[in-house]
PDB file of C-alpha atoms and ligand atoms in Angstrom:
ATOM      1  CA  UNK A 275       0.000   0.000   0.000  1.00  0.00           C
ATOM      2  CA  UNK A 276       1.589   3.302  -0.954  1.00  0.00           C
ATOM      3  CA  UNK A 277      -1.455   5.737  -0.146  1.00  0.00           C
ATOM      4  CA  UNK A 278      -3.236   6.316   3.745  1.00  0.00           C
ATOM      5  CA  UNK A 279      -6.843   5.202   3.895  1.00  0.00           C
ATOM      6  CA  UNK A 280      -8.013   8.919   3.141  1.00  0.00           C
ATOM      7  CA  UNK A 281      -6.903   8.916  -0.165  1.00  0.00           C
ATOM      8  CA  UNK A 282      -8.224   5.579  -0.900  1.00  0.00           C
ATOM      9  CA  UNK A 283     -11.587   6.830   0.372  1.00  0.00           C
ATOM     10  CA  UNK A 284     -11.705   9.992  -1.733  1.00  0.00           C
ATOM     11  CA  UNK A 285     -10.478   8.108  -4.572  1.00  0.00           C
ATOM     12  CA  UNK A 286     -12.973   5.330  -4.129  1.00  0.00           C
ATOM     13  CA  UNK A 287     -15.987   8.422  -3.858  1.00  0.00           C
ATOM     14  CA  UNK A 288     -14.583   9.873  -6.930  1.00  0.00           C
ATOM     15  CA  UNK A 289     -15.435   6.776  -9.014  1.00  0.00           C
ATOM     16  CA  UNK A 290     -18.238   5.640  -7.221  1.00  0.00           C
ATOM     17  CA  UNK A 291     -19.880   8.988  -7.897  1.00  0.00           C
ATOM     18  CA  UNK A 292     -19.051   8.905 -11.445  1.00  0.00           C
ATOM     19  CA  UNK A 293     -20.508   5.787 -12.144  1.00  0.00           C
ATOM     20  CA  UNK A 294     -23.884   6.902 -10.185  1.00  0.00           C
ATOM     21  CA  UNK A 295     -23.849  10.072 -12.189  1.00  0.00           C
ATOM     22  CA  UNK A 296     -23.059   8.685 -14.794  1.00  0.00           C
ATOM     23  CA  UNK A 297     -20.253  11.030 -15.862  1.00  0.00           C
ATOM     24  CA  UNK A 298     -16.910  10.066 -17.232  1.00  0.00           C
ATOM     25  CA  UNK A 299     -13.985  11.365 -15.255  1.00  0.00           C
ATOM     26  CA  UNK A 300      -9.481  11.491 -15.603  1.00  0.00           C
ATOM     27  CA  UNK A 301      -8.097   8.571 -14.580  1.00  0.00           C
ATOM     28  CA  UNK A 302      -6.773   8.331 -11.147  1.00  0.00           C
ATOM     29  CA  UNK A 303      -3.395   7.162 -11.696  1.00  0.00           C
ATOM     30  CA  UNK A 304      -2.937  10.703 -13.726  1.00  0.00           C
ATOM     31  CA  UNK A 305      -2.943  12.637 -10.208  1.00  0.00           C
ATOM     32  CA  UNK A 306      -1.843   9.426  -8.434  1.00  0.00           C
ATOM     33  CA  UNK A 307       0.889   7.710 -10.130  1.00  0.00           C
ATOM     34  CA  UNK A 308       2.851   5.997  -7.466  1.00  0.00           C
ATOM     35  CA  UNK A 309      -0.793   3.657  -7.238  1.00  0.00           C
ATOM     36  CA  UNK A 310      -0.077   0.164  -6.967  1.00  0.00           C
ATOM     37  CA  UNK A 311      -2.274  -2.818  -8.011  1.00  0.00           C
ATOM     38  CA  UNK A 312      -3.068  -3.691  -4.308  1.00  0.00           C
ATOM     39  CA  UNK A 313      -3.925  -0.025  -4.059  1.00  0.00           C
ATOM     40  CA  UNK A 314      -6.454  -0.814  -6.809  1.00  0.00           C
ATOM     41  CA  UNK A 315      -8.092  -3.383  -5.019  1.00  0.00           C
ATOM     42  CA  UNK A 316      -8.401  -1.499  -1.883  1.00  0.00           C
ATOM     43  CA  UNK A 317      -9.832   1.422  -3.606  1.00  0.00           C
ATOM     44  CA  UNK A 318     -13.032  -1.792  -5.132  1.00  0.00           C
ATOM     45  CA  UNK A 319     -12.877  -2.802  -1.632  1.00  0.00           C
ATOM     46  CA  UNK A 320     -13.757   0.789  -0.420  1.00  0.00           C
ATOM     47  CA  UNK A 321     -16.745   1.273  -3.166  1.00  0.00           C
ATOM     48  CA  UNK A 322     -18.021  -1.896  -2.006  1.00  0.00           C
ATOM     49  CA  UNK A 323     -18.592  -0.945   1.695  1.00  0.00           C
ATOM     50  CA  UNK A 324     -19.678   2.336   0.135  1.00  0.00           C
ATOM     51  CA  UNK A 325     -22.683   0.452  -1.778  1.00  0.00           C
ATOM     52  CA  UNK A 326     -23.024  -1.941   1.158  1.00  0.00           C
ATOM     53  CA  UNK A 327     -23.377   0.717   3.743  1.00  0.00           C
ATOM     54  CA  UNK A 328     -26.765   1.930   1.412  1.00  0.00           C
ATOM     55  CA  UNK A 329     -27.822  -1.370   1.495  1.00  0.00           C
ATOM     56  CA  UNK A 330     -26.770  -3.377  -1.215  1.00  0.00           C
ATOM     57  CA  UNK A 331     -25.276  -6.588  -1.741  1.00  0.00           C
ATOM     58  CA  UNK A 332     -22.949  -8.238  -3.645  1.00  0.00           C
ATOM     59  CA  UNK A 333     -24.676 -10.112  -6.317  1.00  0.00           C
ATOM     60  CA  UNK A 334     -21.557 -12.009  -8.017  1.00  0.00           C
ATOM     61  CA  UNK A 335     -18.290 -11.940  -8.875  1.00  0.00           C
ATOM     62  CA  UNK A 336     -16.193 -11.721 -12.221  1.00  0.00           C
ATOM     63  CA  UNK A 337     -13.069 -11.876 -14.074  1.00  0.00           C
ATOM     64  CA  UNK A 338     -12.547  -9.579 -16.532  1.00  0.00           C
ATOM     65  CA  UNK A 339      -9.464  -9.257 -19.255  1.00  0.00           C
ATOM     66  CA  UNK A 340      -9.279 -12.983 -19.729  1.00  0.00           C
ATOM     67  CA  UNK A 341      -9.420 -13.298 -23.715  1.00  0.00           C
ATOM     68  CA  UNK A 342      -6.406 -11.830 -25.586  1.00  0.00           C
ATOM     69  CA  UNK A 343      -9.411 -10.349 -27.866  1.00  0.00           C
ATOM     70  CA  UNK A 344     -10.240  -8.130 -24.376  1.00  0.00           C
ATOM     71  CA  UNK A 345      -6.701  -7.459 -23.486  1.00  0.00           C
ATOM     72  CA  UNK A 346      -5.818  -6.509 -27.052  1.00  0.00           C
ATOM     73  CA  UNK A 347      -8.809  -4.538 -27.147  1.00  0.00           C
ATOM     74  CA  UNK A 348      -7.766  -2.438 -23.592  1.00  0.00           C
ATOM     75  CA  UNK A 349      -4.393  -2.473 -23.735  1.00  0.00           C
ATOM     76  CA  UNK A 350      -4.070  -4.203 -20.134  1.00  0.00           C
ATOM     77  CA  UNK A 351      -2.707  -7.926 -20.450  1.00  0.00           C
ATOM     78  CA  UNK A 352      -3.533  -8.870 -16.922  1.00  0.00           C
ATOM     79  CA  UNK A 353      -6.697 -10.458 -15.301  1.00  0.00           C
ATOM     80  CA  UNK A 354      -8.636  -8.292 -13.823  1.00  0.00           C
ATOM     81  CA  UNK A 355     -11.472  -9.373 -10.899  1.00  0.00           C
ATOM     82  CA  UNK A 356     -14.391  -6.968  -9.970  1.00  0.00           C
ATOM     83  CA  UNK A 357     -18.115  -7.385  -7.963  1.00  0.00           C
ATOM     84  CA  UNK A 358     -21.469  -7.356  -9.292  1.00  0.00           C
ATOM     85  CA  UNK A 359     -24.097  -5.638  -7.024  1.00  0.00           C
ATOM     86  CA  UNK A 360     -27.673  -6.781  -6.423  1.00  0.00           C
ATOM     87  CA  UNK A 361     -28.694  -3.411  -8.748  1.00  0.00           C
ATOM     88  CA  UNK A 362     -26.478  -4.229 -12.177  1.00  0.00           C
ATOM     89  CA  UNK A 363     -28.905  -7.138 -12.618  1.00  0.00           C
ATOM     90  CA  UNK A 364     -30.960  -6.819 -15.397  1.00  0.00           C
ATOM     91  CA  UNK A 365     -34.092  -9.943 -16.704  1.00  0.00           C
ATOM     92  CA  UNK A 366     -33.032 -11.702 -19.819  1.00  0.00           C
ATOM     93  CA  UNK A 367     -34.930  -9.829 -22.432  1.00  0.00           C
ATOM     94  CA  UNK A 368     -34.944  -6.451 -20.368  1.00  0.00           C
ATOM     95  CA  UNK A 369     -34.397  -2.898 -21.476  1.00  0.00           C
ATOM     96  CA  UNK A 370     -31.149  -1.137 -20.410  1.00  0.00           C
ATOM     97  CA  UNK A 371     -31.736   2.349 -19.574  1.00  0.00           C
ATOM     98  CA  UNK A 372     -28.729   4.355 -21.380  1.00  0.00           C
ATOM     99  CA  UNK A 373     -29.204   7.129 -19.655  1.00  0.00           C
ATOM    100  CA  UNK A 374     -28.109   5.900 -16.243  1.00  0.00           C
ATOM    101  CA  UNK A 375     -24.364   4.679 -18.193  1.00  0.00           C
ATOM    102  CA  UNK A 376     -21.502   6.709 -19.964  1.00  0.00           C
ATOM    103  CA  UNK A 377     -20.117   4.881 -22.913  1.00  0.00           C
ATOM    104  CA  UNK A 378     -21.827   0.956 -22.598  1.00  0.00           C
ATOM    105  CA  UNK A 379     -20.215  -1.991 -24.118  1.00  0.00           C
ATOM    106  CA  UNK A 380     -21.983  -5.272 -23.866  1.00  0.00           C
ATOM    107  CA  UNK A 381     -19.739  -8.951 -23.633  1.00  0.00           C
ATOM    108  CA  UNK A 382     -20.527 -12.506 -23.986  1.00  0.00           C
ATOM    109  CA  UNK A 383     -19.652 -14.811 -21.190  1.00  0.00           C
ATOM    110  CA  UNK A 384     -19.369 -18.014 -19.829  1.00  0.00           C
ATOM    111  CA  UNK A 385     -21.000 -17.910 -16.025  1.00  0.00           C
ATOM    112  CA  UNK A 386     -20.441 -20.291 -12.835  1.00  0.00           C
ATOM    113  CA  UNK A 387     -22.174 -21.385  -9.950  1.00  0.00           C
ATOM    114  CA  UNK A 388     -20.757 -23.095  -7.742  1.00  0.00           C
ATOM    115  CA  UNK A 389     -22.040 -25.755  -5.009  1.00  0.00           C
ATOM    116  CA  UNK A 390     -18.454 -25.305  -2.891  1.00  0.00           C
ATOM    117  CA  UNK A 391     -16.204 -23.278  -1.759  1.00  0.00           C
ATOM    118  CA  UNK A 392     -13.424 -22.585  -3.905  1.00  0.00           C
ATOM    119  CA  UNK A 393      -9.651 -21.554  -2.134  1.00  0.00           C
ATOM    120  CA  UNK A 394      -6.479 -21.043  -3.515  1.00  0.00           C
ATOM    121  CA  UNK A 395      -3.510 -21.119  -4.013  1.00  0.00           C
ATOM    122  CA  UNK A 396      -3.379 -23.950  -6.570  1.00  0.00           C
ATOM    123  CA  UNK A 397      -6.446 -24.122  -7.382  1.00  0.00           C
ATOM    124  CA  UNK A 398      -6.917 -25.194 -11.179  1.00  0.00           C
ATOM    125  CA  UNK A 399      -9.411 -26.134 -13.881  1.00  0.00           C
ATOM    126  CA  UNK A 400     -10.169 -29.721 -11.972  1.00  0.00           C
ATOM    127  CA  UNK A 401     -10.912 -27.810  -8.651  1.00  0.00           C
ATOM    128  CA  UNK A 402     -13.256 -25.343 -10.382  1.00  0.00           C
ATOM    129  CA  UNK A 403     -15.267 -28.266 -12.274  1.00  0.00           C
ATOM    130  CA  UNK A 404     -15.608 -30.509  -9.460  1.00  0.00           C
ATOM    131  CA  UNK A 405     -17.294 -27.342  -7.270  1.00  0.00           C
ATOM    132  CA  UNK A 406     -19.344 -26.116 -10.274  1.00  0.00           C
ATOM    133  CA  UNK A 407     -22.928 -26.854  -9.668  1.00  0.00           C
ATOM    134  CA  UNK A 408     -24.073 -25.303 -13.235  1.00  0.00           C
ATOM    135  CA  UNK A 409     -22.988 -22.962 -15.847  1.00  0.00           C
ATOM    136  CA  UNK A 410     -25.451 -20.092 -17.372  1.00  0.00           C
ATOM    137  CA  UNK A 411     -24.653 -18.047 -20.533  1.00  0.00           C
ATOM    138  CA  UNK A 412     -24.636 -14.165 -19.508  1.00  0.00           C
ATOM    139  CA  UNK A 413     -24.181 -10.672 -20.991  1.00  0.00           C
ATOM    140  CA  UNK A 414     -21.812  -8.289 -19.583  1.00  0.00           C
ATOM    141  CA  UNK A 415     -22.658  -4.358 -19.538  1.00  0.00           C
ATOM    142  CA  UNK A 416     -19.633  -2.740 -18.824  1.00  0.00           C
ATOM    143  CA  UNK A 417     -19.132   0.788 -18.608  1.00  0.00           C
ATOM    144  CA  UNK A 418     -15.454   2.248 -17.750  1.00  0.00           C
ATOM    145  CA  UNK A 419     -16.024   5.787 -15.604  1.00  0.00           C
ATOM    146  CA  UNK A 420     -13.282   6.888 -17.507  1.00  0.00           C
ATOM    147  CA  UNK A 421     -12.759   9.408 -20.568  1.00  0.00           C
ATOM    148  CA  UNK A 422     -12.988   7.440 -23.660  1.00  0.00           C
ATOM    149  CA  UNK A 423     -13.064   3.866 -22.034  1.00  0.00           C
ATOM    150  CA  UNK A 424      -9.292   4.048 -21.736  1.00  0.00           C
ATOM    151  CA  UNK A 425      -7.159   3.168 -18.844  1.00  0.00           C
ATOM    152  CA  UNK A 426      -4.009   1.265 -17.065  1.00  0.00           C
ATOM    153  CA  UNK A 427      -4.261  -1.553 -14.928  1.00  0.00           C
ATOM    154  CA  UNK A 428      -4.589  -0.459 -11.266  1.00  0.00           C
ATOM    155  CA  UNK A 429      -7.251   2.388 -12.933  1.00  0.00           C
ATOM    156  CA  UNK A 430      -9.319   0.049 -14.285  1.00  0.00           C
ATOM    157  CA  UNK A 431      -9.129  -2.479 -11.072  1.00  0.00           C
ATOM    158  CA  UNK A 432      -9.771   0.263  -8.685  1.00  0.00           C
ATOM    159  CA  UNK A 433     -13.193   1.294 -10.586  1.00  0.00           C
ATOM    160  CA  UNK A 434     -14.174  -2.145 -10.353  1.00  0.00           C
ATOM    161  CA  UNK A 435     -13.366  -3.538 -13.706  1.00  0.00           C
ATOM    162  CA  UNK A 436     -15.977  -1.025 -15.438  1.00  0.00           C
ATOM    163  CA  UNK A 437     -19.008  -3.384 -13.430  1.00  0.00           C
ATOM    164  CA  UNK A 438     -22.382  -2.083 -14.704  1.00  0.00           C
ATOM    165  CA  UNK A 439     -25.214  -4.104 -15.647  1.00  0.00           C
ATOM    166  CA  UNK A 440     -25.195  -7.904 -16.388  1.00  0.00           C
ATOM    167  CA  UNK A 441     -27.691 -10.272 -18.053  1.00  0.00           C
ATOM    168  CA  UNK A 442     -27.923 -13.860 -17.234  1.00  0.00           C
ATOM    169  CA  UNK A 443     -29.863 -16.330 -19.528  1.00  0.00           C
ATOM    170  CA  UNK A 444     -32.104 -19.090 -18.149  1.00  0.00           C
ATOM    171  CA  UNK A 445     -30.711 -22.547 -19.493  1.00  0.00           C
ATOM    172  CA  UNK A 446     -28.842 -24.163 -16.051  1.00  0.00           C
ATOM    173  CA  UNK A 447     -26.666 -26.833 -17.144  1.00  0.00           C
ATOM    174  CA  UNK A 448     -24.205 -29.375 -15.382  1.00  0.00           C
ATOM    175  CA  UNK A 449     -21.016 -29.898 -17.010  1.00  0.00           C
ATOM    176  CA  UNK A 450     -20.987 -33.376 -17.378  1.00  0.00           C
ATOM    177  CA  UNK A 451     -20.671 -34.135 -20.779  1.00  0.00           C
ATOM    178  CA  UNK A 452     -20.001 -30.566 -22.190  1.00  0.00           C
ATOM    179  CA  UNK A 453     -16.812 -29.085 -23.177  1.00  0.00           C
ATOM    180  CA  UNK A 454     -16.864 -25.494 -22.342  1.00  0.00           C
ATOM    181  CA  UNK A 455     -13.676 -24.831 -24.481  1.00  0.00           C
ATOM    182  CA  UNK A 456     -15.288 -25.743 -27.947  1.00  0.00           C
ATOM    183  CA  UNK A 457     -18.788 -24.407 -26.385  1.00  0.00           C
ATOM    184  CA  UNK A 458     -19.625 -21.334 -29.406  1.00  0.00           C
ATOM    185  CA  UNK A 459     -20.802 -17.844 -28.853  1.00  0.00           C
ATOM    186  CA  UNK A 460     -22.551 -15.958 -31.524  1.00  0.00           C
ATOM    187  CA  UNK A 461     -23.154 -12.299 -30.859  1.00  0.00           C
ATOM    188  CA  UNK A 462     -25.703 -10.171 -33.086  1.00  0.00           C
ATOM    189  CA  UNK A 463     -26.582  -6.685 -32.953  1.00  0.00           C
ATOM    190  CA  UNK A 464     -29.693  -5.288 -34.503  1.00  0.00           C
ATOM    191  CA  UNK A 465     -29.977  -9.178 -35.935  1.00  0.00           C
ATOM    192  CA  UNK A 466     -26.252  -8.719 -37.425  1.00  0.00           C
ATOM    193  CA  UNK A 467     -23.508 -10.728 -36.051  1.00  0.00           C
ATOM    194  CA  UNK A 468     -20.833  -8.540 -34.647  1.00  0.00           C
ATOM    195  CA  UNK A 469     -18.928 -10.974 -32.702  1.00  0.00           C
ATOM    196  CA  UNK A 470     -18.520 -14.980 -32.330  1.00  0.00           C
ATOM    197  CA  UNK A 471     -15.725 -17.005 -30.012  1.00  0.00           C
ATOM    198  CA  UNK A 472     -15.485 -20.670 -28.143  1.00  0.00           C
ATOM    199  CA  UNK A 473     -14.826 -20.866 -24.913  1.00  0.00           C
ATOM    200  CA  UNK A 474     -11.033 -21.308 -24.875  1.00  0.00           C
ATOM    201  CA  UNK A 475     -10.811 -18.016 -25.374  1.00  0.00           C
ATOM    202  CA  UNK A 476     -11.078 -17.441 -21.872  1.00  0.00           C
ATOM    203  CA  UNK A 477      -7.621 -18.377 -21.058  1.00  0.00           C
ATOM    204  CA  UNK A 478      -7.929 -21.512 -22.604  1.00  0.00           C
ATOM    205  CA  UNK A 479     -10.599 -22.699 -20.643  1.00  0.00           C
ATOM    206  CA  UNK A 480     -13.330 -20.485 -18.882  1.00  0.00           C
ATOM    207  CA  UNK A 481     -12.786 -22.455 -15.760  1.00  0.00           C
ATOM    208  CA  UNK A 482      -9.252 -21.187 -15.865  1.00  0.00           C
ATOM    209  CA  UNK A 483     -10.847 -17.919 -15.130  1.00  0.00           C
ATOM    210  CA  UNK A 484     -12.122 -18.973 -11.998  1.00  0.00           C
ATOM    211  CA  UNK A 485      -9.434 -20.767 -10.430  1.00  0.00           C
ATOM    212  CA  UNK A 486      -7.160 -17.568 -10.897  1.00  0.00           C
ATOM    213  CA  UNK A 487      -9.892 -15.640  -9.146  1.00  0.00           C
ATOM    214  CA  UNK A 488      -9.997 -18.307  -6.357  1.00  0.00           C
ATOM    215  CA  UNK A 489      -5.782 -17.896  -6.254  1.00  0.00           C
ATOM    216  CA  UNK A 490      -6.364 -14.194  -6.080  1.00  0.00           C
ATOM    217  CA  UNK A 491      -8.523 -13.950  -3.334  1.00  0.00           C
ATOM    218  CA  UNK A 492      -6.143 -16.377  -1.160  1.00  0.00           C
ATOM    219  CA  UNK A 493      -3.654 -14.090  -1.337  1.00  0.00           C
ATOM    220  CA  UNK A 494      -6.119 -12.326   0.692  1.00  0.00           C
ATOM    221  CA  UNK A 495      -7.088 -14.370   2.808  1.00  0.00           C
ATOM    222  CA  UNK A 496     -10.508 -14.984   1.025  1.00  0.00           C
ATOM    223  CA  UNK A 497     -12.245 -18.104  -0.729  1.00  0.00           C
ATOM    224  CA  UNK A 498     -14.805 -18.311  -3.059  1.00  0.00           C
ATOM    225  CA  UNK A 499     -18.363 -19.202  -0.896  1.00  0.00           C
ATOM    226  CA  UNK A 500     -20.344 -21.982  -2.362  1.00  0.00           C
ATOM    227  CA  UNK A 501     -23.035 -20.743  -4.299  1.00  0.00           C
ATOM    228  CA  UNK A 502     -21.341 -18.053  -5.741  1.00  0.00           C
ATOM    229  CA  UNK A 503     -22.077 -16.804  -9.579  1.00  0.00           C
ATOM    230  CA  UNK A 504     -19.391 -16.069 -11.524  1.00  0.00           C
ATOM    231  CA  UNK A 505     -18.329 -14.258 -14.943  1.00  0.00           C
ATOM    232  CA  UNK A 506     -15.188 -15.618 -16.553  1.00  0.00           C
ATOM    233  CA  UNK A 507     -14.478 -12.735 -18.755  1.00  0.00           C
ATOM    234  CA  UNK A 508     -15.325 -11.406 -22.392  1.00  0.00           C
ATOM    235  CA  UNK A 509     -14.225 -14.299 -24.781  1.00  0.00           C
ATOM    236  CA  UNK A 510     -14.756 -11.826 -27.542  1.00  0.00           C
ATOM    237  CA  UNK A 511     -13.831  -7.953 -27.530  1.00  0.00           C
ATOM    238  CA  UNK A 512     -16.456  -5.597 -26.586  1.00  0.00           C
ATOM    239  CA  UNK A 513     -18.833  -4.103 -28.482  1.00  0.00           C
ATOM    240  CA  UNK A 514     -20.010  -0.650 -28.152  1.00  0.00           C
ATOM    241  CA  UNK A 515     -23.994  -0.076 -27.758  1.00  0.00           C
ATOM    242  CA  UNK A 516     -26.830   2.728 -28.101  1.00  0.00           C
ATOM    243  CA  UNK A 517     -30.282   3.779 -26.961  1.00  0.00           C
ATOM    244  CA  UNK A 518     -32.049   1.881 -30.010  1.00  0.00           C
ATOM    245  CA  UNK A 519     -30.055  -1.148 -30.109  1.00  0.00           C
ATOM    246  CA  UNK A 520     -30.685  -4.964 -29.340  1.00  0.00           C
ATOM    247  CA  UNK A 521     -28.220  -7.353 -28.260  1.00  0.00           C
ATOM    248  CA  UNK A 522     -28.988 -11.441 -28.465  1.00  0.00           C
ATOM    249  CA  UNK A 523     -25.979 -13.964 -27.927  1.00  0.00           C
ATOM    250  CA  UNK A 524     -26.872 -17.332 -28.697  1.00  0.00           C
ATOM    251  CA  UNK A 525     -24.664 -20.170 -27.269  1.00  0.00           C
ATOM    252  CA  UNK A 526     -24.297 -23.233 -27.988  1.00  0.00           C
ATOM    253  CA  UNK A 527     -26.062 -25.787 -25.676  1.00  0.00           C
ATOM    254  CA  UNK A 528     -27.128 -22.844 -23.768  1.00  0.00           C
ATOM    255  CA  UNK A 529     -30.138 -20.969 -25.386  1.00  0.00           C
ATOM    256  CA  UNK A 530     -29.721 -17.224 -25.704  1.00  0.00           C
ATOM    257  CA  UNK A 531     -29.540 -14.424 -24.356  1.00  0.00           C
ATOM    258  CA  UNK A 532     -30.716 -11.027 -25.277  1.00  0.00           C
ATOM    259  CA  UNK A 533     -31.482  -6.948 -24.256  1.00  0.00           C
ATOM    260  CA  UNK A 534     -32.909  -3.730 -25.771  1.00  0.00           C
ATOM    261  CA  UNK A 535     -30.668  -0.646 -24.895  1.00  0.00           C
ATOM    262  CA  UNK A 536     -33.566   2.519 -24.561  1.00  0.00           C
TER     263      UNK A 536
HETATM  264  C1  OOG B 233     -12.552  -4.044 -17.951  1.00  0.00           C
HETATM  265  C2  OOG B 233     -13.500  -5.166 -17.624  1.00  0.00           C
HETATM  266  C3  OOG B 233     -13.263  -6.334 -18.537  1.00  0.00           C
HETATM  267  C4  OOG B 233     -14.097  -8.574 -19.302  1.00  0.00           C
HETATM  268  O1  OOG B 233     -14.998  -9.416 -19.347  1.00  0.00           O
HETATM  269  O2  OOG B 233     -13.044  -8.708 -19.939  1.00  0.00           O
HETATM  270  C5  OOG B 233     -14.306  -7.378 -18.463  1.00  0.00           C
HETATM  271  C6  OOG B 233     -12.910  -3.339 -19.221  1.00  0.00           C
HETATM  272  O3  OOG B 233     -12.604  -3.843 -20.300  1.00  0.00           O
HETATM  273  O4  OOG B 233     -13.494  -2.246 -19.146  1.00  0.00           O
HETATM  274  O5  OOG B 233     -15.314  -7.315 -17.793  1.00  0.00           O
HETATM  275 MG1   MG B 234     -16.753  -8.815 -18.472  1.00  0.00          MG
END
């Protein structure tokens, strides 16, 4: 940690109040740029007791910059891990109220659930399969509170990896039987496909996604709680929507999922 609590409070307002506002602001490590990575995550951590203390709760849990189409895309070539909130949940089918977001971008993903606890370190693909009670095909809304969706790593970590509104279909599966590395995405806006990927574009398998999370959190003395759901990351790059648009991803094995942007 290189910066006293204040700062990480004030920082961790700045963004939080951007993102309820709605307004894009300069990146913090462009006033702050001794910020390290851990710094990042305790600015997250601060936003989350921020939304907790009003009453919400965390909702899920994702990876983010897991597909070298995302980290080409961004510029950052690390995993990333962020929260979901009870509020950035959205039906499948739903309208997405543009208003309320800067700059949306909307990604296909590979979700988990999981019926144990996951802990690192070590944990690997194996580990995450045998505590994976179902997978569900989602939609990611994310929305970076900074000018022009561009950042560095512990900017983008400390505004918790652009969250903002996420859809999750309604075909549960086990994985018995599938292969979620050859499992296709097909992603069409305005009934045009825009963007299509497998699943081992996720670090070579979306699981892998999770395990790193469940390694990350050990270093801090966390574990992933049984039950959790989880987003393994954009296995495609991002795609920019509009007030006017319509989204539907249709995976393979795992129906579709879809959302109007008004
Ligand atoms: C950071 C969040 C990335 C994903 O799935 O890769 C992410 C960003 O690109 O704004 O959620
Ligand atoms: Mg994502």
């Amino acid at each position: 940690m290189t910066i006293d609590p204040k700062t990480i409070d004030s920082l961790a307002e700045y963004l939080e109040s951007a993102e309820l506002e709605a307004r894009e602001v300069v990146k913090i490590t462009d006033a702050h740029p001794q910020l390290t990575l851990d710094d990042g995550y305790a600015i997250q951590a601060a936003i989350r007791a921020r939304k907790q203390a009003r009453g919400h709760q965390v909702a899920g849990l994702k990876a983010g910059l897991t597909s070298r189409a995302k980290m080409k895309q961004m510029g950052v070539e690390v995993p990333v891990f962020g929260l979901l909130f009870d509020y950035m949940s959205i039906a499948n089918g739903g309208e997405i109220r543009t208003g309320e977001l800067i700059h949306p971008k909307v990604e296909a993903e590979i979700a988990f659930v999981l019926k144990a606890p996951l802990r690192g370190p070590g944990c690997h693909v194996g580990a995450v399969l045998a505590a994976t009670d179902f997978v569900v095909p989602a939609v990611e809304i994310i929305d970076s509170r900074y000018e022009n969706f561009r950042f560095d790593l512990v900017s983008v970590v400390a505004d918790n990896t652009s969250s903002s509104r996420f859809v999750v279909g309604s075909v549960a599966r086990g994985i018995e039987g599938m292969d979620l590395r050859t499992l296709g995405m097909v992603m069409e806006k305005n009934g045009e496909v825009v963007a299509m990927a497998a699943g081992a574009a996720v670090l070579g398998h979306p699981a892998e996604a999770i395990a790193q999370l469940a390694n990350h959190l050990a270093a801090r003395g966390e574990e992933i709680p049984a039950g959790s759901y989880i987003m393994s990351g954009g296995a495609t790059e991002a795609i920019p929507v509009a007030a006017g648009d319509s989204i539907q991803v249709r995976f393979q094995d795992l129906g579709s999922v879809s959302m109007r942007f008004v």
